[in-house]
């Protein structure tokens, strides 16, 4: 009966899609349908199964084997129905399957059996795990890019959100219940319709969607949101999840607006460029050109694509342009140069250096070519001039018959040289050399390593000067790097044969040593200054004269600054600076040096340049010091005595000459025909003669005592229609006025005993004479102060110094004033007055 029942069961479930089986209460198989056998790879052997027990089938899932079936069976007997569970099956190939099973107790002919129904959920488990992994990746990406992530469950009918979604929409997490309708409050109806249409499209076409909608954020106002989403389907092709991201792109659009503004500015900048900026398509048609190109070639602001770049070039440039475009398309991103010519106004041709670069688009059809052209017409003309200049330069350097000039590049290849270098090179190295030859290959073998090291050192460290001997001849060479755009491109060198000068220098050095030996024992000191090392060496006699211990001093110039008197240090420093610069060849100066007793002694210092560098600056200076303290002390005493004598002479001459001048003036005015008797005439003549003799004695005494020289001046001719005499000596004024009246009857004379009174009339009454005869020594305002006032007020009058002073210093001071025309000793004589007017 049981067998008939299982056969009936077999007929009912054998064709079922779901795998089914029946076991007895201990798990032994009684029946398996076809689906079960296929999934679990089971075969029949007669009416029995090879696999006898269900636990053997699922032995890899211990949770199934260890389940307490007896307890479940007791529950079933109590009417609790069936049980469900999950199990794992691994087939013979190692593939893992996940199953949900439904198990219940059935009775057939009062005999109890267990019925199993299995559902394969392997795909669902894989999808769930994959979805979990995707969700984790999406969440990580969202956190990095500030994206809101949402997920709608078709089963639960709710939406789950990440934390970013709450800030995007402007509400608190505590307010949210998961209801999808909650979001309608944030969107206008038109924007919500856009979203729903996108979702429906994704459900129908199973494609992702991306939209931009406007939403109202209660905290920040209207925002622009970008929503991306996709619908996920299960194995039964039913919608399972709707997942997506939301991003607030409001700021992006603000930046985009800024970018558009910047683009406009950039276009304006491009238009302001002097170079020609043109964009063409693959056919050579112009799609854009800047203002410079439009202005020169007459292109409209909007390029219609009808004009081709070749239309504006010479015919012979059309084919090279086409080849250049093809080359750009093959080598996208690489710049291609092309030199073309363009004809303007039917006659003038300009040369343009073009740089073409292909701008890579999304496809070949969108690729354009950017062209930047420079007008090099002037550059070509300049190149011609440069070539002419180079030719002239070549001729110039070849005129240096005693100097070798050459240059090499970084590979030590000769790039230029003059004839003298080539001749010298052939003479010393036995090889001819020309531009393009590698200089190392042409040198003597024993010199190659030295020259390689030398040139590398110059490339790395800069200029250098060196001296060397070759075949008993001496040479000096100056090397300098050739720098272009802050990069060393080579070096240039200037060499000269200094054999004769070196021999002469050695002979001079020998003479110097002999001289040094000769003067060491005398009261002289020799010093030797090296400007390169800033060291100065003194002979032993220097320390002997001053009493200093030589061991306490080094050879630096600090010794000099410590010993020279502070008042003399700056002056001696200026002299040394001029000499080191080569401005003077030799010098002689006197200054004070402190001895060991801290007393300053006077020395006469004489120095001369002994050696110079290639720039003409002194590199070595030799000098000799001699102690002149005794002479300086004697000169000081003599100078004081001379100053006293001069002061006495000038004071005496002034006091004596003032009355003498009046006597001579009075005697000169007396007319002989007005005197009564011959005795009176003779007496006046003797007075006049004696006065002149005494005046001459005073002058000779002053000249003998004075150590200056009395200046002799010639009167400048001028007009004397109105004359002023300014002198505090009333008698002299009267005599001068009488003399003018006699010699120049039509001349108007005015006298002043006060210089301030005369100055007031000149300044405030705008009245001035033709000439002024001015005394020096006056009370209140003297003659010098009066001249200073005239200069300050820019009053231009011819002034004659009429004074009893014959001091040379007064004459020297008077000459410095442009207003002063002559320096006249009192009294004013008729012959001097006629010199002025004639």
PDB file of N, CA and C in Angstrom, residues 12 95 108 334 364 392 419 471 527 553 597 608 773 812:
ATOM      1  N   UNK A  12       2.368  12.853  -8.996  1.00  0.00           N
ATOM      2  CA  UNK A  12       1.927  14.228  -8.728  1.00  0.00           C
ATOM      3  C   UNK A  12       3.080  15.229  -8.803  1.00  0.00           C
ATOM      4  N   UNK A  95      31.057  23.399  -6.635  1.00  0.00           N
ATOM      5  CA  UNK A  95      30.189  24.563  -6.736  1.00  0.00           C
ATOM      6  C   UNK A  95      29.258  24.606  -5.547  1.00  0.00           C
ATOM      7  N   UNK A 108       1.088   8.217   5.416  1.00  0.00           N
ATOM      8  CA  UNK A 108       0.566   7.343   4.348  1.00  0.00           C
ATOM      9  C   UNK A 108       0.316   5.972   4.981  1.00  0.00           C
ATOM     10  N   UNK A 334      51.109  67.350 -30.707  1.00  0.00           N
ATOM     11  CA  UNK A 334      52.465  67.771 -31.049  1.00  0.00           C
ATOM     12  C   UNK A 334      52.424  69.005 -31.934  1.00  0.00           C
ATOM     13  N   UNK A 364      37.228  61.784 -34.310  1.00  0.00           N
ATOM     14  CA  UNK A 364      38.028  62.398 -35.375  1.00  0.00           C
ATOM     15  C   UNK A 364      37.309  63.584 -35.995  1.00  0.00           C
ATOM     16  N   UNK A 392      80.889  91.047 -39.862  1.00  0.00           N
ATOM     17  CA  UNK A 392      81.757  92.130 -39.396  1.00  0.00           C
ATOM     18  C   UNK A 392      82.528  91.710 -38.156  1.00  0.00           C
ATOM     19  N   UNK A 419      91.795  83.818 -37.001  1.00  0.00           N
ATOM     20  CA  UNK A 419      92.932  83.259 -37.730  1.00  0.00           C
ATOM     21  C   UNK A 419      94.134  83.036 -36.825  1.00  0.00           C
ATOM     22  N   UNK A 471     106.074  74.772 -24.318  1.00  0.00           N
ATOM     23  CA  UNK A 471     107.275  74.925 -25.158  1.00  0.00           C
ATOM     24  C   UNK A 471     108.064  76.169 -24.779  1.00  0.00           C
ATOM     25  N   UNK A 527     106.062  97.986   1.635  1.00  0.00           N
ATOM     26  CA  UNK A 527     104.828  97.198   1.768  1.00  0.00           C
ATOM     27  C   UNK A 527     104.414  96.648   0.401  1.00  0.00           C
ATOM     28  N   UNK A 553     100.670  90.777  14.678  1.00  0.00           N
ATOM     29  CA  UNK A 553      99.865  91.210  13.547  1.00  0.00           C
ATOM     30  C   UNK A 553      99.874  90.139  12.464  1.00  0.00           C
ATOM     31  N   UNK A 597     103.937 103.184  21.412  1.00  0.00           N
ATOM     32  CA  UNK A 597     103.652 104.034  22.573  1.00  0.00           C
ATOM     33  C   UNK A 597     102.319 104.763  22.431  1.00  0.00           C
ATOM     34  N   UNK A 608     102.781 102.312  -6.092  1.00  0.00           N
ATOM     35  CA  UNK A 608     102.681 102.176  -7.544  1.00  0.00           C
ATOM     36  C   UNK A 608     102.174 100.781  -7.881  1.00  0.00           C
ATOM     37  N   UNK A 773      81.978 151.487  -6.710  1.00  0.00           N
ATOM     38  CA  UNK A 773      83.315 151.299  -6.175  1.00  0.00           C
ATOM     39  C   UNK A 773      83.151 151.008  -4.699  1.00  0.00           C
ATOM     40  N   UNK A 812      91.893 136.953  -4.081  1.00  0.00           N
ATOM     41  CA  UNK A 812      91.363 135.648  -4.505  1.00  0.00           C
ATOM     42  C   UNK A 812      89.865 135.538  -4.196  1.00  0.00           C
TER      43      UNK A 812
END
